[in-house]
Tab-separated table of C-alpha atoms in Angstrom:
chain	number	residue	atom	x	y	z
F	21	MET	CA	26.849	14.455	-32.286
F	22	THR	CA	25.399	11.242	-33.795
F	23	LEU	CA	23.182	11.203	-36.232
F	24	THR	CA	20.527	8.448	-36.561
F	25	GLY	CA	17.571	8.172	-38.328
F	26	LEU	CA	15.792	9.632	-41.621
F	27	TYR	CA	17.073	13.116	-43.186
F	28	VAL	CA	14.630	14.352	-45.911
F	29	PRO	CA	16.182	16.437	-48.371
F	30	LEU	CA	13.477	18.605	-49.276
F	31	ILE	CA	12.734	20.016	-52.452
F	32	THR	CA	11.609	23.169	-53.940
F	33	PRO	CA	8.576	23.943	-54.666
F	34	PHE	CA	7.480	26.341	-57.541
F	35	ASP	CA	4.045	28.472	-58.108
F	36	ARG	CA	2.275	28.427	-61.251
F	37	SER	CA	4.764	32.079	-61.689
F	38	GLY	CA	7.390	30.233	-61.561
F	39	GLY	CA	8.710	31.537	-58.066
F	40	VAL	CA	9.225	29.198	-54.910
F	41	ALA	CA	5.856	28.177	-53.086
F	42	LEU	CA	6.948	28.790	-49.335
F	43	ASP	CA	3.883	27.721	-48.140
F	44	ALA	CA	4.273	24.970	-49.926
F	45	LEU	CA	7.760	23.911	-48.545
F	46	GLU	CA	6.224	25.635	-44.772
F	47	ALA	CA	3.382	22.259	-45.450
F	48	LEU	CA	6.212	19.688	-46.576
F	49	ALA	CA	8.542	20.547	-43.908
F	50	VAL	CA	5.899	19.756	-41.401
F	51	GLN	CA	4.233	16.896	-42.343
F	52	VAL	CA	7.572	14.929	-43.079
F	53	LEU	CA	8.185	15.805	-39.187
F	54	ALA	CA	5.253	14.487	-38.136
F	55	ASP	CA	5.275	11.789	-40.068
F	56	GLY	CA	8.058	10.873	-37.890
F	57	ALA	CA	11.582	12.277	-39.850
F	58	ARG	CA	14.626	13.185	-37.593
F	59	GLY	CA	15.242	16.091	-39.042
F	60	LEU	CA	15.619	18.180	-42.639
F	61	VAL	CA	17.955	19.175	-45.375
F	62	ALA	CA	17.903	22.637	-47.181
F	63	LEU	CA	19.316	23.345	-50.375
F	64	GLY	CA	20.914	19.758	-51.122
F	65	THR	CA	20.958	18.345	-54.837
F	66	THR	CA	17.273	17.023	-54.611
F	67	ALA	CA	16.031	21.011	-54.455
F	68	GLU	CA	17.812	22.327	-57.462
F	69	PRO	CA	20.044	24.755	-55.449
F	70	SER	CA	22.209	25.684	-59.100
F	71	SER	CA	18.873	26.857	-60.140
F	72	LEU	CA	17.775	28.724	-57.393
F	73	ASP	CA	19.472	32.558	-56.689
F	74	PRO	CA	21.120	33.730	-53.578
F	75	ALA	CA	17.608	35.332	-52.652
F	76	GLU	CA	15.471	32.533	-53.302
F	77	GLN	CA	18.069	30.071	-51.326
F	78	ARG	CA	18.222	32.798	-48.481
F	79	ALA	CA	14.552	32.371	-48.438
F	80	VAL	CA	14.028	28.387	-48.312
F	81	LEU	CA	16.634	28.007	-45.846
F	82	ARG	CA	14.891	31.152	-43.697
F	83	VAL	CA	11.496	28.397	-43.917
F	84	VAL	CA	13.189	25.336	-43.285
F	85	THR	CA	15.160	26.776	-39.755
F	86	ARG	CA	12.015	28.043	-39.052
F	87	VAL	CA	10.203	24.902	-39.090
F	88	CYS	CA	13.170	23.466	-37.232
F	89	ARG	CA	13.123	25.573	-34.835
F	90	ASP	CA	9.603	25.654	-34.033
F	91	ARG	CA	9.935	21.423	-33.924
F	92	HIS	CA	13.221	21.078	-31.967
F	93	ALA	CA	14.390	19.423	-35.498
F	94	PRO	CA	18.006	18.785	-36.679
F	95	LEU	CA	18.568	20.777	-39.585
F	96	VAL	CA	21.553	20.287	-42.447
F	97	VAL	CA	21.855	22.330	-45.088
F	98	GLY	CA	23.810	21.683	-48.488
F	99	ALA	CA	27.344	24.011	-48.662
F	100	ASN	CA	30.150	23.170	-50.157
F	101	THR	CA	32.468	25.817	-50.704
F	102	PRO	CA	33.584	28.733	-47.301
F	103	GLU	CA	31.516	31.109	-48.048
F	104	ALA	CA	28.412	28.741	-47.908
F	105	LEU	CA	29.741	27.095	-45.020
F	106	ARG	CA	30.597	30.757	-42.813
F	107	ALA	CA	27.129	31.527	-43.705
F	108	LEU	CA	25.752	29.035	-41.298
F	109	ALA	CA	27.286	30.542	-38.056
F	110	ASP	CA	23.849	32.751	-38.289
F	111	HIS	CA	21.428	29.700	-38.125
F	112	PRO	CA	21.550	28.204	-34.438
F	113	GLU	CA	19.021	24.944	-35.831
F	114	VAL	CA	22.182	23.989	-38.065
F	115	VAL	CA	24.038	20.731	-37.529
F	116	ALA	CA	26.005	20.304	-39.802
F	117	ALA	CA	26.753	21.126	-43.372
F	118	LEU	CA	26.415	18.218	-46.735
F	119	THR	CA	28.891	18.742	-48.057
F	120	THR	CA	29.714	17.160	-51.478
F	121	VAL	CA	33.133	15.407	-52.340
F	122	PRO	CA	34.436	18.407	-55.248
F	123	SER	CA	33.325	16.803	-58.710
F	124	PHE	CA	34.412	17.418	-61.889
F	125	VAL	CA	38.034	18.320	-61.127
F	126	ARG	CA	38.675	14.401	-59.961
F	127	PRO	CA	41.673	15.111	-57.747
F	128	GLY	CA	42.604	11.950	-56.398
F	129	GLU	CA	41.569	10.628	-52.793
F	130	GLU	CA	44.496	12.738	-51.098
F	131	GLY	CA	43.454	16.133	-52.749
F	132	ALA	CA	39.462	15.454	-51.926
F	133	LEU	CA	40.688	14.288	-47.943
F	134	ALA	CA	42.711	17.639	-47.893
F	135	HIS	CA	40.322	19.502	-49.190
F	136	LEU	CA	37.703	18.344	-47.261
F	137	THR	CA	39.960	18.860	-44.162
F	138	ARG	CA	40.015	22.229	-45.190
F	139	LEU	CA	36.728	23.350	-45.312
F	140	ALA	CA	35.930	21.489	-41.970
F	141	ALA	CA	38.468	23.267	-40.198
F	142	ASP	CA	37.147	26.960	-41.019
F	143	SER	CA	33.363	25.734	-41.025
F	144	PRO	CA	31.396	26.831	-37.757
F	145	VAL	CA	29.045	23.896	-37.848
F	146	PRO	CA	30.985	19.697	-38.541
F	147	LEU	CA	30.436	18.383	-42.347
F	148	VAL	CA	28.340	15.239	-42.982
F	149	VAL	CA	30.739	14.026	-46.638
F	150	TYR	CA	28.307	13.381	-49.535
F	151	ASP	CA	30.399	10.433	-51.120
F	152	ILE	CA	28.667	9.827	-54.341
F	153	PRO	CA	31.137	8.828	-56.996
F	154	TYR	CA	28.440	8.422	-59.961
F	155	ARG	CA	27.755	12.488	-59.448
F	156	THR	CA	31.413	13.778	-58.764
F	157	GLY	CA	33.674	11.780	-60.899
F	158	GLN	CA	36.035	11.094	-57.366
F	159	TYR	CA	35.602	7.252	-55.538
F	160	LEU	CA	36.634	7.047	-52.317
F	161	SER	CA	37.543	3.538	-50.851
F	162	ALA	CA	36.828	2.494	-47.632
F	163	ALA	CA	40.230	2.936	-46.387
F	164	THR	CA	40.230	7.214	-47.032
F	165	LEU	CA	36.549	7.206	-45.676
F	166	ARG	CA	38.141	5.705	-42.122
F	167	ARG	CA	40.256	8.522	-42.727
F	168	LEU	CA	37.539	10.991	-42.940
F	169	ALA	CA	35.954	10.163	-39.850
F	170	ASP	CA	39.506	11.177	-38.605
F	171	VAL	CA	38.841	14.414	-39.564
F	172	PRO	CA	38.172	16.974	-36.487
F	173	GLY	CA	35.016	18.455	-37.639
F	174	VAL	CA	33.929	15.127	-39.876
F	175	ALA	CA	30.345	13.884	-37.948
F	176	GLY	CA	29.475	11.807	-40.458
F	177	LEU	CA	28.498	10.467	-44.631
F	178	LYS	CA	26.024	10.264	-46.695
F	179	TYR	CA	26.864	7.299	-48.446
F	180	ALA	CA	25.767	6.828	-51.951
F	181	PRO	CA	28.269	4.469	-54.034
F	182	GLY	CA	26.053	3.882	-56.087
F	183	GLY	CA	25.375	0.089	-55.087
F	184	ILE	CA	26.512	-2.193	-52.879
F	185	ASN	CA	30.369	-3.043	-53.342
F	186	ALA	CA	34.137	-4.298	-51.459
F	187	ASP	CA	34.172	-1.597	-50.389
F	188	THR	CA	30.426	-0.890	-48.631
F	189	VAL	CA	31.459	-4.434	-47.103
F	190	ASP	CA	34.992	-3.284	-45.898
F	191	LEU	CA	34.128	0.152	-44.434
F	192	PHE	CA	30.729	-1.441	-42.089
F	193	ALA	CA	33.076	-4.801	-41.203
F	194	ASP	CA	34.922	-2.135	-39.311
F	195	LEU	CA	33.071	1.215	-39.314
F	196	PRO	CA	34.683	3.777	-37.282
F	197	SER	CA	32.928	4.330	-33.738
F	198	ASP	CA	32.169	7.858	-34.390
F	199	LEU	CA	31.298	7.989	-38.015
F	200	ALA	CA	27.241	8.349	-38.687
F	201	VAL	CA	26.842	6.726	-41.818
F	202	LEU	CA	23.238	7.613	-43.663
F	203	GLY	CA	22.648	6.374	-47.028
F	204	GLY	CA	22.232	7.723	-49.991
F	205	ASP	CA	21.463	5.784	-52.021
F	206	ASP	CA	17.554	5.418	-51.696
F	207	ALA	CA	17.224	1.967	-53.584
F	208	PHE	CA	19.940	0.351	-51.191
F	209	ILE	CA	19.065	1.862	-48.228
F	210	SER	CA	17.505	-0.913	-46.394
F	211	PRO	CA	20.968	-3.557	-47.233
F	212	LEU	CA	22.792	-0.631	-46.179
F	213	LEU	CA	21.010	-0.766	-42.324
F	214	ALA	CA	21.352	-4.290	-42.386
F	215	LEU	CA	24.590	-3.466	-43.087
F	216	GLY	CA	25.264	-0.999	-39.747
F	217	ALA	CA	24.031	2.456	-41.814
F	218	HIS	CA	22.747	4.719	-38.902
F	219	GLY	CA	20.236	6.321	-41.067
F	220	GLY	CA	19.548	7.429	-44.499
F	221	ILE	CA	18.894	11.205	-46.215
F	222	LEU	CA	16.962	9.819	-48.560
F	223	ALA	CA	14.311	11.676	-51.440
F	224	SER	CA	12.077	9.162	-51.303
F	225	ALA	CA	11.277	9.621	-48.072
F	226	HIS	CA	8.910	12.945	-49.192
F	227	VAL	CA	6.556	10.362	-50.766
F	228	ALA	CA	6.539	7.625	-48.067
F	229	THR	CA	7.958	8.878	-44.755
F	230	ALA	CA	6.255	6.933	-42.117
F	231	ARG	CA	7.496	3.883	-43.777
F	232	PHE	CA	11.030	4.979	-44.792
F	233	VAL	CA	11.082	5.663	-40.534
F	234	ARG	CA	9.513	2.340	-39.942
F	235	LEU	CA	12.033	0.774	-41.913
F	236	ILE	CA	15.030	2.481	-39.926
F	237	GLU	CA	13.045	0.894	-36.903
F	238	ALA	CA	12.896	-2.243	-38.101
F	239	TRP	CA	16.214	-2.720	-38.951
F	240	HIS	CA	17.552	-1.028	-35.983
F	241	ALA	CA	14.996	-3.318	-33.521
F	242	GLY	CA	16.593	-6.825	-35.144
F	243	ASP	CA	12.940	-7.082	-36.236
F	244	VAL	CA	14.413	-8.290	-40.077
F	245	ALA	CA	11.042	-9.899	-41.139
F	246	GLU	CA	9.312	-6.449	-41.105
F	247	ALA	CA	12.378	-4.545	-42.344
F	248	ARG	CA	13.060	-7.797	-45.180
F	249	ALA	CA	9.578	-7.340	-46.464
F	250	LEU	CA	9.314	-3.029	-46.149
F	251	GLY	CA	12.516	-2.860	-47.615
F	252	GLY	CA	11.784	-4.669	-50.601
F	253	ARG	CA	8.991	-2.660	-51.205
F	254	LEU	CA	10.570	0.785	-50.231
F	255	SER	CA	13.260	-0.170	-53.385
F	256	LEU	CA	10.644	-0.384	-56.120
F	257	LEU	CA	9.553	2.294	-55.040
F	258	SER	CA	12.549	4.512	-54.673
F	259	ALA	CA	13.720	2.571	-58.380
F	260	ALA	CA	10.354	3.928	-59.106
F	261	LEU	CA	10.784	7.479	-58.250
F	262	PHE	CA	13.908	7.891	-59.768
F	263	THR	CA	13.373	6.582	-62.977
F	264	GLU	CA	14.570	10.501	-64.063
F	265	PRO	CA	17.197	13.122	-62.942
F	266	ASN	CA	15.830	13.524	-59.259
F	267	PRO	CA	13.579	14.920	-58.029
F	268	SER	CA	11.233	15.553	-61.186
F	269	VAL	CA	9.238	12.312	-60.028
F	270	VAL	CA	9.392	13.081	-57.127
F	271	LYS	CA	8.188	16.056	-57.608
F	272	ALA	CA	4.993	14.687	-59.930
F	273	VAL	CA	4.127	12.266	-57.655
F	274	LEU	CA	3.832	15.499	-55.228
F	275	HIS	CA	1.979	17.249	-57.313
F	276	ALA	CA	-0.400	14.492	-58.032
F	277	GLN	CA	-1.090	13.867	-54.597
F	278	GLY	CA	-2.060	17.831	-54.119
F	279	ARG	CA	0.693	19.151	-51.526
F	280	ILE	CA	3.201	20.809	-53.910
F	281	PRO	CA	1.324	23.453	-56.982
F	282	THR	CA	2.777	22.082	-59.474
F	283	PRO	CA	5.329	19.716	-61.025
F	284	ASP	CA	7.753	21.551	-61.858
F	285	VAL	CA	11.514	21.462	-61.964
F	286	ARG	CA	14.348	24.483	-63.656
F	287	LEU	CA	16.444	23.635	-66.052
F	288	PRO	CA	18.364	21.762	-67.190
F	289	LEU	CA	15.964	19.327	-65.444
F	290	LEU	CA	12.740	18.674	-67.723
F	291	PRO	CA	9.105	17.422	-66.068
F	292	ALA	CA	8.614	13.902	-65.586
F	293	HIS	CA	7.256	11.811	-68.415
F	294	PRO	CA	3.300	11.267	-66.574
F	295	ASP	CA	3.996	7.464	-67.225
F	296	SER	CA	7.044	7.772	-64.493
F	297	ALA	CA	4.076	9.865	-61.759
F	298	SER	CA	2.025	7.044	-62.557
F	299	ALA	CA	4.206	3.782	-62.578
F	300	ALA	CA	5.403	6.264	-58.794
F	301	LEU	CA	1.740	5.950	-57.829
F	302	THR	CA	1.105	2.815	-58.349
F	303	ALA	CA	4.447	2.081	-56.753
F	304	VAL	CA	3.128	4.243	-53.695
F	305	GLU	CA	-0.123	2.033	-53.767
F	306	ARG	CA	1.266	-1.391	-53.412
F	307	LEU	CA	3.161	-0.543	-49.910
F	308	PRO	CA	2.580	-2.762	-47.233
F	309	ALA	CA	0.561	-1.111	-44.442
F	310	THR	CA	3.347	-0.277	-41.350
F	311	ARG	CA	2.810	-0.244	-37.638
F	312	ARG	CA	5.273	2.166	-35.747
F	313	GLY	CA	7.970	0.483	-33.355
């Protein structure tokens, strides 16, 4: 399995009673696929999974699974424990699990590698390892990420190191042929694609799906002029969408566009300030027109 292109990590919209707005979720899933996304991510961090009870999580997965099945689109599901991974065996639409490096305990690179190796061995689906050290507290070097590529059952990497650093350059200079790298730092997706990333898992792509699809296509096709121009504007959009904890601003923009019934998030998140939503909407308006390749 090769993971390429754009995957949208879906938010969980809430209705005015505070429940999950399943109809709005389905409409979002259908729309981003219609706009060119390769696949979807359900119950990733953008979905606020820790604030959903088990019944809500099952309902979300049921809706997104149905959309992917009907449209023959690959589905990745956030799952970080043996129990959560085993539950994916009942969903043939799921091509991989998005699994974070263990957080808070800071087990060291060897401990993180051993943990992920054990999860991959017991998982019914391949893992896409989510490397996001500014959230987990555990940094993984380029050498360790290459070792991950040799772990049976690890198919890819959601790479979100917080920018472009020496290990980023090192990794892409000698990228394992069987490791799909999907950028996860939205504001840096264009330079990551220029270095050789296979695609992205991007919350910002809720808002401008077709343009993020085109950005990936342009870099892969070698259309540097278009990729640079589009990438710069999309980076500004992503920066605006992440001025507050994700997905607060994304939800505010989607609500302003009439695509979800409320902009609500659940504690410990707070709703975005109106100024943040306004700035992000302005960034959307300033995006250049684009063509499909």
